[in-house]
Structures are given as structure tokens and as C-alpha cells.
Amino acid sequence: MKKLILTTAAFALTAGFAMADTVRMGTEGAYPPYNFINDKGEVDGFEREVGDELCKRAELTCEWVTNEWDSIIPNLTGGNYDTIIAGMSITDERKETIDFTQNYFPPAASAYLAPGEDSDLMGAVAAQTGTIQADYVAKSGATLIEFATLDDTIAAVKSGEADAVFADKDALAPFAEGQDLVWAGDDVPLGDGIGLGLRKSDSELKEKLNAAIQSMKDDGTLNTAITKWFGEEAKTF
């Protein structure tokens, strides 16, 4: 019986290590150009390109999983996938629940988009649920209206339900082109950049991904991906 228990334990340890080489990458699939679903029904965007390259360099096999933003952290800690790679800013509050790799996207500006430059930014402001932008609006004194997706926040401004939307400037940029919405107020720097979210117990995976991110920074691959998806004016490393 003792021999059987020892054999089972050894098998479990081996199986755990093997499973660590297949990483389920959790993303939203609704936050272009960071991540979105393309016409083939596949995860696409900046984070798909970066994530696939990270797994290649870390010698990991990637599987992509989509999850709604408002439950993306609980479903990571619950084991539904192994990373969050979904435009998630590194913050002290989130670090209380999960761990992060080093950033793969530098700290970037958040901004307001509204029907006019003089729109009331202390009125009703739309933001995506669970974001650092929603937290900022709530503390600013404006009336926060939260929505599940970025598209919903834009729709709220266009319908008049909200006076403005506050989000990552890079994500808002496509909506500022020919859609009767303009930048309003000043840009606001928030967060410590964007990193992959991980369970605090996954230290080995964090080490592998950190090494891969640093490798992409060192050889310029990461900057190339940033300018490809966000334009030549985007902030790089």
C-alpha cells in the first residue's frame, strides 16, 4: 500500500509538470486592437501575436480561451485558464488577488471621448466594469455608468445616456475617427503598464513568461508589435 501511494504521488507530480507546458491563455476577445475575434471566429490582435510569441520562446503550447471581462479574474483563480492576457493594467489592488508578469505594454494614457470638446466630464461618464478607468471615474466625482464591454460604453455616449466615455486611449482611438466623437479634457496616466495575470501559486510559469517578455524587449520584437497594432506614435519600450 505504501509503495502504491508513493507511485501515485510521483505520477501526480509528473503530470502536474507536464500540464504546466500547456498554457490556457484567457482573454476577452472584445477589446481591439488588444484582442478581438476575427472573421474566422479566432482570437486575434496585438495580444494574440504577443501571446503566441511568448509561448514559442518559453517552449509552451498555448490554447486560447475567451471570457467576459467582469468575471475574468475569478475564472483565472478558479482554474478555467492559466493566464489573463487582456489589456489588464497592473495595479496594487489586483495584486491582492493575483500575480502579474512584468509589463509587455508600457504605461499608457487613458482619455475621454465625447460628442464635443466641451462635454461635461463631471456628468455621466461611461467606463467598462472592473477597469482602472471605472475606479478613476468613481473617485473623480463624476457619475459613473458601468458597462460590460467597450462597445457598450461607446453606444451609451452616442445614445446620450452618457456624456463621455473614459478608457484606454489606444482602445478609443478607432472610435475617434469619423464617428462624431472627439477627444475631451486631458489625458490621464494610470497603472504600471499591462502584464499577464497569473495565479499567485504559478511562480514557475511567471518566471518563464518574464524571461520571454524580456527577450522580446531586448531584441525589439515587442516594440515592432506595438507599432504594428497601435501606430508609429505609440509609446514603446
PDB file of C-alpha atoms in Angstrom:
ATOM      1  CA  MET A   1       0.000   0.000   0.000  1.00  0.00           C
ATOM      2  CA  LYS A   2       2.831   2.410   0.859  1.00  0.00           C
ATOM      3  CA  LYS A   3       4.524   1.656  -2.450  1.00  0.00           C
ATOM      4  CA  LEU A   4       1.273   2.322  -4.308  1.00  0.00           C
ATOM      5  CA  ILE A   5       0.836   5.701  -2.577  1.00  0.00           C
ATOM      6  CA  LEU A   6       4.375   6.748  -3.422  1.00  0.00           C
ATOM      7  CA  THR A   7       3.945   5.755  -7.057  1.00  0.00           C
ATOM      8  CA  THR A   8       0.684   7.687  -7.289  1.00  0.00           C
ATOM      9  CA  ALA A   9       2.273  10.760  -5.754  1.00  0.00           C
ATOM     10  CA  ALA A  10       5.178  10.607  -8.192  1.00  0.00           C
ATOM     11  CA  PHE A  11       2.764  10.300 -11.106  1.00  0.00           C
ATOM     12  CA  ALA A  12       0.775  13.298  -9.890  1.00  0.00           C
ATOM     13  CA  LEU A  13       3.948  15.384  -9.655  1.00  0.00           C
ATOM     14  CA  THR A  14       4.992  14.364 -13.166  1.00  0.00           C
ATOM     15  CA  ALA A  15       1.514  15.043 -14.565  1.00  0.00           C
ATOM     16  CA  GLY A  16       1.447  18.469 -12.948  1.00  0.00           C
ATOM     17  CA  PHE A  17       4.757  19.415 -14.547  1.00  0.00           C
ATOM     18  CA  ALA A  18       3.608  18.162 -17.957  1.00  0.00           C
ATOM     19  CA  MET A  19       0.374  20.097 -17.772  1.00  0.00           C
ATOM     20  CA  ALA A  20       2.321  23.259 -16.995  1.00  0.00           C
ATOM     21  CA  ASP A  21       3.714  23.105 -20.548  1.00  0.00           C
ATOM     22  CA  THR A  22       0.215  23.643 -21.977  1.00  0.00           C
ATOM     23  CA  VAL A  23      -0.911  27.133 -21.057  1.00  0.00           C
ATOM     24  CA  ARG A  24      -4.504  28.261 -21.448  1.00  0.00           C
ATOM     25  CA  MET A  25      -4.411  31.947 -22.376  1.00  0.00           C
ATOM     26  CA  GLY A  26      -7.513  33.766 -21.136  1.00  0.00           C
ATOM     27  CA  THR A  27      -8.603  36.888 -22.990  1.00  0.00           C
ATOM     28  CA  GLU A  28     -11.765  38.914 -23.530  1.00  0.00           C
ATOM     29  CA  GLY A  29     -11.911  38.946 -27.322  1.00  0.00           C
ATOM     30  CA  ALA A  30     -13.737  42.285 -27.329  1.00  0.00           C
ATOM     31  CA  TYR A  31     -11.084  44.971 -26.821  1.00  0.00           C
ATOM     32  CA  PRO A  32      -9.476  45.825 -30.160  1.00  0.00           C
ATOM     33  CA  PRO A  33      -6.711  46.245 -31.091  1.00  0.00           C
ATOM     34  CA  TYR A  34      -5.512  44.455 -27.946  1.00  0.00           C
ATOM     35  CA  ASN A  35      -7.755  41.438 -28.533  1.00  0.00           C
ATOM     36  CA  PHE A  36     -10.804  40.649 -30.667  1.00  0.00           C
ATOM     37  CA  ILE A  37     -12.500  37.855 -32.579  1.00  0.00           C
ATOM     38  CA  ASN A  38     -11.735  37.936 -36.309  1.00  0.00           C
ATOM     39  CA  ASP A  39     -13.936  36.887 -39.222  1.00  0.00           C
ATOM     40  CA  LYS A  40     -12.768  33.286 -38.820  1.00  0.00           C
ATOM     41  CA  GLY A  41     -14.019  33.224 -35.240  1.00  0.00           C
ATOM     42  CA  GLU A  42     -10.477  33.179 -33.854  1.00  0.00           C
ATOM     43  CA  VAL A  43      -8.795  35.308 -31.190  1.00  0.00           C
ATOM     44  CA  ASP A  44      -6.766  37.997 -32.951  1.00  0.00           C
ATOM     45  CA  GLY A  45      -4.987  41.263 -32.218  1.00  0.00           C
ATOM     46  CA  PHE A  46      -1.865  42.549 -30.523  1.00  0.00           C
ATOM     47  CA  GLU A  47      -2.161  40.197 -27.567  1.00  0.00           C
ATOM     48  CA  ARG A  48      -2.697  37.126 -29.751  1.00  0.00           C
ATOM     49  CA  GLU A  49       0.521  37.954 -31.618  1.00  0.00           C
ATOM     50  CA  VAL A  50       2.450  38.646 -28.427  1.00  0.00           C
ATOM     51  CA  GLY A  51       0.998  35.668 -26.561  1.00  0.00           C
ATOM     52  CA  ASP A  52       1.868  33.200 -29.311  1.00  0.00           C
ATOM     53  CA  GLU A  53       5.425  34.541 -29.477  1.00  0.00           C
ATOM     54  CA  LEU A  54       5.815  34.349 -25.688  1.00  0.00           C
ATOM     55  CA  CYS A  55       4.714  30.722 -25.671  1.00  0.00           C
ATOM     56  CA  LYS A  56       7.101  29.930 -28.531  1.00  0.00           C
ATOM     57  CA  ARG A  57      10.050  31.455 -26.693  1.00  0.00           C
ATOM     58  CA  ALA A  58       9.094  29.818 -23.396  1.00  0.00           C
ATOM     59  CA  GLU A  59       8.588  26.479 -25.199  1.00  0.00           C
ATOM     60  CA  LEU A  60       4.979  26.288 -24.088  1.00  0.00           C
ATOM     61  CA  THR A  61       1.905  25.194 -26.021  1.00  0.00           C
ATOM     62  CA  CYS A  62      -0.851  27.846 -25.996  1.00  0.00           C
ATOM     63  CA  GLU A  63      -4.594  27.345 -26.030  1.00  0.00           C
ATOM     64  CA  TRP A  64      -6.776  30.444 -26.263  1.00  0.00           C
ATOM     65  CA  VAL A  65      -9.883  30.850 -24.109  1.00  0.00           C
ATOM     66  CA  THR A  66     -12.318  33.783 -24.152  1.00  0.00           C
ATOM     67  CA  ASN A  67     -14.113  35.054 -21.073  1.00  0.00           C
ATOM     68  CA  GLU A  68     -16.241  38.092 -20.281  1.00  0.00           C
ATOM     69  CA  TRP A  69     -14.268  40.870 -18.633  1.00  0.00           C
ATOM     70  CA  ASP A  70     -16.315  41.183 -15.445  1.00  0.00           C
ATOM     71  CA  SER A  71     -15.507  37.598 -14.393  1.00  0.00           C
ATOM     72  CA  ILE A  72     -12.036  37.276 -15.910  1.00  0.00           C
ATOM     73  CA  ILE A  73     -10.135  37.313 -12.591  1.00  0.00           C
ATOM     74  CA  PRO A  74     -12.445  34.899 -10.703  1.00  0.00           C
ATOM     75  CA  ASN A  75     -12.224  32.415 -13.575  1.00  0.00           C
ATOM     76  CA  LEU A  76      -8.426  32.624 -13.525  1.00  0.00           C
ATOM     77  CA  THR A  77      -8.251  31.883  -9.806  1.00  0.00           C
ATOM     78  CA  GLY A  78     -10.914  29.220 -10.295  1.00  0.00           C
ATOM     79  CA  GLY A  79      -8.703  27.336 -12.756  1.00  0.00           C
ATOM     80  CA  ASN A  80     -10.590  27.883 -16.020  1.00  0.00           C
ATOM     81  CA  TYR A  81      -7.379  29.126 -17.654  1.00  0.00           C
ATOM     82  CA  ASP A  82      -3.798  29.854 -16.646  1.00  0.00           C
ATOM     83  CA  THR A  83      -3.153  33.471 -17.655  1.00  0.00           C
ATOM     84  CA  ILE A  84      -5.037  36.672 -18.324  1.00  0.00           C
ATOM     85  CA  ILE A  85      -3.736  38.461 -21.404  1.00  0.00           C
ATOM     86  CA  ALA A  86      -6.471  41.003 -21.958  1.00  0.00           C
ATOM     87  CA  GLY A  87      -5.243  44.568 -21.738  1.00  0.00           C
ATOM     88  CA  MET A  88      -5.177  44.307 -17.945  1.00  0.00           C
ATOM     89  CA  SER A  89      -3.246  47.056 -16.182  1.00  0.00           C
ATOM     90  CA  ILE A  90      -1.004  46.118 -13.283  1.00  0.00           C
ATOM     91  CA  THR A  91      -2.393  47.667 -10.089  1.00  0.00           C
ATOM     92  CA  ASP A  92      -1.828  47.198  -6.365  1.00  0.00           C
ATOM     93  CA  GLU A  93      -5.492  46.344  -5.873  1.00  0.00           C
ATOM     94  CA  ARG A  94      -5.359  43.489  -8.387  1.00  0.00           C
ATOM     95  CA  LYS A  95      -2.104  42.240  -6.870  1.00  0.00           C
ATOM     96  CA  GLU A  96      -4.032  41.475  -3.710  1.00  0.00           C
ATOM     97  CA  THR A  97      -5.809  38.682  -5.634  1.00  0.00           C
ATOM     98  CA  ILE A  98      -3.494  37.651  -8.475  1.00  0.00           C
ATOM     99  CA  ASP A  99       0.118  37.975  -9.562  1.00  0.00           C
ATOM    100  CA  PHE A 100       1.490  39.660 -12.696  1.00  0.00           C
ATOM    101  CA  THR A 101       4.400  39.249 -15.045  1.00  0.00           C
ATOM    102  CA  GLN A 102       6.482  42.278 -15.934  1.00  0.00           C
ATOM    103  CA  ASN A 103       4.645  44.559 -18.327  1.00  0.00           C
ATOM    104  CA  TYR A 104       4.504  43.781 -22.039  1.00  0.00           C
ATOM    105  CA  PHE A 105       2.886  47.149 -22.798  1.00  0.00           C
ATOM    106  CA  PRO A 106       4.202  50.344 -21.187  1.00  0.00           C
ATOM    107  CA  PRO A 107       2.053  52.638 -19.026  1.00  0.00           C
ATOM    108  CA  ALA A 108      -0.190  54.473 -21.471  1.00  0.00           C
ATOM    109  CA  ALA A 109      -2.712  57.270 -21.286  1.00  0.00           C
ATOM    110  CA  SER A 110      -6.396  56.955 -20.558  1.00  0.00           C
ATOM    111  CA  ALA A 111      -8.665  59.532 -22.170  1.00  0.00           C
ATOM    112  CA  TYR A 112     -12.190  60.864 -22.519  1.00  0.00           C
ATOM    113  CA  LEU A 113     -14.129  60.584 -25.768  1.00  0.00           C
ATOM    114  CA  ALA A 114     -17.283  62.676 -26.091  1.00  0.00           C
ATOM    115  CA  PRO A 115     -19.636  64.332 -28.617  1.00  0.00           C
ATOM    116  CA  GLY A 116     -17.826  67.668 -28.128  1.00  0.00           C
ATOM    117  CA  GLU A 117     -14.628  69.046 -26.639  1.00  0.00           C
ATOM    118  CA  ASP A 118     -16.681  70.970 -24.076  1.00  0.00           C
ATOM    119  CA  SER A 119     -18.765  67.979 -22.949  1.00  0.00           C
ATOM    120  CA  ASP A 120     -19.391  67.663 -19.210  1.00  0.00           C
ATOM    121  CA  LEU A 121     -16.704  65.319 -17.895  1.00  0.00           C
ATOM    122  CA  MET A 122     -18.134  65.621 -14.391  1.00  0.00           C
ATOM    123  CA  GLY A 123     -21.536  64.487 -15.571  1.00  0.00           C
ATOM    124  CA  ALA A 124     -22.419  60.904 -16.527  1.00  0.00           C
ATOM    125  CA  VAL A 125     -19.264  59.096 -17.671  1.00  0.00           C
ATOM    126  CA  ALA A 126     -19.279  55.574 -19.103  1.00  0.00           C
ATOM    127  CA  ALA A 127     -16.496  53.076 -18.355  1.00  0.00           C
ATOM    128  CA  GLN A 128     -16.040  49.343 -18.617  1.00  0.00           C
ATOM    129  CA  THR A 129     -16.804  47.398 -15.448  1.00  0.00           C
ATOM    130  CA  GLY A 130     -13.827  46.379 -13.328  1.00  0.00           C
ATOM    131  CA  THR A 131     -11.277  48.625 -15.053  1.00  0.00           C
ATOM    132  CA  ILE A 132      -8.885  51.158 -13.558  1.00  0.00           C
ATOM    133  CA  GLN A 133     -10.768  53.753 -15.601  1.00  0.00           C
ATOM    134  CA  ALA A 134     -14.042  52.908 -13.847  1.00  0.00           C
ATOM    135  CA  ASP A 135     -12.296  53.269 -10.496  1.00  0.00           C
ATOM    136  CA  TYR A 136     -10.865  56.641 -11.546  1.00  0.00           C
ATOM    137  CA  VAL A 137     -14.260  57.978 -12.662  1.00  0.00           C
ATOM    138  CA  ALA A 138     -15.897  56.822  -9.417  1.00  0.00           C
ATOM    139  CA  LYS A 139     -13.300  58.740  -7.391  1.00  0.00           C
ATOM    140  CA  SER A 140     -13.389  61.832  -9.629  1.00  0.00           C
ATOM    141  CA  GLY A 141     -16.832  62.971  -8.533  1.00  0.00           C
ATOM    142  CA  ALA A 142     -18.470  62.254 -11.890  1.00  0.00           C
ATOM    143  CA  THR A 143     -21.434  59.897 -12.147  1.00  0.00           C
ATOM    144  CA  LEU A 144     -20.052  56.507 -13.182  1.00  0.00           C
ATOM    145  CA  ILE A 145     -22.119  54.339 -15.529  1.00  0.00           C
ATOM    146  CA  GLU A 146     -20.538  50.899 -15.958  1.00  0.00           C
ATOM    147  CA  PHE A 147     -20.922  48.599 -18.953  1.00  0.00           C
ATOM    148  CA  ALA A 148     -19.743  45.085 -19.747  1.00  0.00           C
ATOM    149  CA  THR A 149     -17.837  45.953 -22.936  1.00  0.00           C
ATOM    150  CA  LEU A 150     -16.086  48.903 -24.543  1.00  0.00           C
ATOM    151  CA  ASP A 151     -18.608  48.852 -27.399  1.00  0.00           C
ATOM    152  CA  ASP A 152     -21.406  49.313 -24.870  1.00  0.00           C
ATOM    153  CA  THR A 153     -19.704  52.407 -23.421  1.00  0.00           C
ATOM    154  CA  ILE A 154     -19.443  53.950 -26.894  1.00  0.00           C
ATOM    155  CA  ALA A 155     -23.093  53.178 -27.593  1.00  0.00           C
ATOM    156  CA  ALA A 156     -24.079  54.898 -24.346  1.00  0.00           C
ATOM    157  CA  VAL A 157     -22.342  58.116 -25.411  1.00  0.00           C
ATOM    158  CA  LYS A 158     -23.838  58.023 -28.890  1.00  0.00           C
ATOM    159  CA  SER A 159     -27.339  57.493 -27.493  1.00  0.00           C
ATOM    160  CA  GLY A 160     -26.977  60.319 -24.971  1.00  0.00           C
ATOM    161  CA  GLU A 161     -27.116  58.030 -21.944  1.00  0.00           C
ATOM    162  CA  ALA A 162     -23.609  59.163 -21.017  1.00  0.00           C
ATOM    163  CA  ASP A 163     -21.822  62.472 -21.570  1.00  0.00           C
ATOM    164  CA  ALA A 164     -18.465  60.830 -22.256  1.00  0.00           C
ATOM    165  CA  VAL A 165     -16.564  57.538 -22.138  1.00  0.00           C
ATOM    166  CA  PHE A 166     -13.277  57.088 -20.276  1.00  0.00           C
ATOM    167  CA  ALA A 167     -10.954  54.250 -21.335  1.00  0.00           C
ATOM    168  CA  ASP A 168      -7.501  53.391 -22.658  1.00  0.00           C
ATOM    169  CA  LYS A 169      -6.733  55.994 -25.310  1.00  0.00           C
ATOM    170  CA  ASP A 170      -5.327  53.348 -27.647  1.00  0.00           C
ATOM    171  CA  ALA A 171      -8.570  51.386 -27.488  1.00  0.00           C
ATOM    172  CA  LEU A 172     -10.696  54.504 -28.010  1.00  0.00           C
ATOM    173  CA  ALA A 173      -8.691  55.793 -30.990  1.00  0.00           C
ATOM    174  CA  PRO A 174     -10.674  53.917 -33.693  1.00  0.00           C
ATOM    175  CA  PHE A 175     -13.916  55.421 -32.358  1.00  0.00           C
ATOM    176  CA  ALA A 176     -12.496  58.946 -32.682  1.00  0.00           C
ATOM    177  CA  GLU A 177     -12.153  58.562 -36.431  1.00  0.00           C
ATOM    178  CA  GLY A 178     -15.264  59.578 -38.347  1.00  0.00           C
ATOM    179  CA  GLN A 179     -17.803  58.623 -35.666  1.00  0.00           C
ATOM    180  CA  ASP A 180     -18.827  62.092 -34.453  1.00  0.00           C
ATOM    181  CA  LEU A 181     -16.851  61.689 -31.234  1.00  0.00           C
ATOM    182  CA  VAL A 182     -13.814  63.772 -30.226  1.00  0.00           C
ATOM    183  CA  TRP A 183     -11.194  63.832 -27.503  1.00  0.00           C
ATOM    184  CA  ALA A 184     -12.212  65.898 -24.472  1.00  0.00           C
ATOM    185  CA  GLY A 185     -10.161  67.061 -21.497  1.00  0.00           C
ATOM    186  CA  ASP A 186      -6.619  65.990 -20.721  1.00  0.00           C
ATOM    187  CA  ASP A 187      -5.080  62.539 -20.991  1.00  0.00           C
ATOM    188  CA  VAL A 188      -4.710  60.729 -17.656  1.00  0.00           C
ATOM    189  CA  PRO A 189      -1.797  58.334 -16.952  1.00  0.00           C
ATOM    190  CA  LEU A 190      -2.947  55.307 -14.948  1.00  0.00           C
ATOM    191  CA  GLY A 191      -1.411  51.998 -13.848  1.00  0.00           C
ATOM    192  CA  ASP A 192       2.008  50.418 -14.244  1.00  0.00           C
ATOM    193  CA  GLY A 193       1.553  49.119 -17.752  1.00  0.00           C
ATOM    194  CA  ILE A 194      -0.115  45.913 -18.914  1.00  0.00           C
ATOM    195  CA  GLY A 195       1.060  42.474 -17.812  1.00  0.00           C
ATOM    196  CA  LEU A 196      -0.158  38.893 -17.877  1.00  0.00           C
ATOM    197  CA  GLY A 197      -2.251  37.991 -14.853  1.00  0.00           C
ATOM    198  CA  LEU A 198      -1.363  34.733 -13.108  1.00  0.00           C
ATOM    199  CA  ARG A 199      -2.371  32.735 -10.065  1.00  0.00           C
ATOM    200  CA  LYS A 200      -0.006  33.527  -7.189  1.00  0.00           C
ATOM    201  CA  SER A 201       0.932  29.833  -6.980  1.00  0.00           C
ATOM    202  CA  ASP A 202       2.231  29.706 -10.569  1.00  0.00           C
ATOM    203  CA  SER A 203       5.738  31.018  -9.890  1.00  0.00           C
ATOM    204  CA  GLU A 204       7.406  28.737 -12.447  1.00  0.00           C
ATOM    205  CA  LEU A 205       5.088  29.928 -15.222  1.00  0.00           C
ATOM    206  CA  LYS A 206       5.698  33.538 -14.195  1.00  0.00           C
ATOM    207  CA  GLU A 207       9.454  33.019 -14.426  1.00  0.00           C
ATOM    208  CA  LYS A 208       9.192  31.517 -17.916  1.00  0.00           C
ATOM    209  CA  LEU A 209       6.923  34.253 -19.211  1.00  0.00           C
ATOM    210  CA  ASN A 210       9.024  37.023 -17.658  1.00  0.00           C
ATOM    211  CA  ALA A 211      12.103  35.664 -19.428  1.00  0.00           C
ATOM    212  CA  ALA A 212      10.214  35.543 -22.733  1.00  0.00           C
ATOM    213  CA  ILE A 213       8.889  39.104 -22.317  1.00  0.00           C
ATOM    214  CA  GLN A 214      12.378  40.383 -21.532  1.00  0.00           C
ATOM    215  CA  SER A 215      13.714  38.591 -24.600  1.00  0.00           C
ATOM    216  CA  MET A 216      11.104  40.326 -26.789  1.00  0.00           C
ATOM    217  CA  LYS A 217      12.008  43.676 -25.254  1.00  0.00           C
ATOM    218  CA  ASP A 218      15.728  43.095 -25.752  1.00  0.00           C
ATOM    219  CA  ASP A 219      15.536  42.197 -29.449  1.00  0.00           C
ATOM    220  CA  GLY A 220      12.898  44.809 -30.352  1.00  0.00           C
ATOM    221  CA  THR A 221      10.191  42.299 -31.263  1.00  0.00           C
ATOM    222  CA  LEU A 222       7.797  43.731 -28.695  1.00  0.00           C
ATOM    223  CA  ASN A 223       8.212  47.305 -29.948  1.00  0.00           C
ATOM    224  CA  THR A 224       7.606  46.102 -33.512  1.00  0.00           C
ATOM    225  CA  ALA A 225       4.322  44.504 -32.446  1.00  0.00           C
ATOM    226  CA  ILE A 226       3.257  47.645 -30.552  1.00  0.00           C
ATOM    227  CA  THR A 227       3.817  49.949 -33.535  1.00  0.00           C
ATOM    228  CA  LYS A 228       2.170  47.427 -35.887  1.00  0.00           C
ATOM    229  CA  TRP A 229      -1.070  47.404 -33.908  1.00  0.00           C
ATOM    230  CA  PHE A 230      -1.085  50.890 -32.361  1.00  0.00           C
ATOM    231  CA  GLY A 231       0.797  53.035 -34.878  1.00  0.00           C
ATOM    232  CA  GLU A 232       4.185  54.691 -35.088  1.00  0.00           C
ATOM    233  CA  GLU A 233       3.238  57.260 -32.430  1.00  0.00           C
ATOM    234  CA  ALA A 234       2.514  54.609 -29.784  1.00  0.00           C
ATOM    235  CA  LYS A 235       4.641  54.553 -26.656  1.00  0.00           C
ATOM    236  CA  THR A 236       7.235  51.772 -26.765  1.00  0.00           C
ATOM    237  CA  PHE A 237       9.971  50.356 -24.525  1.00  0.00           C
TER     238      PHE A 237
END
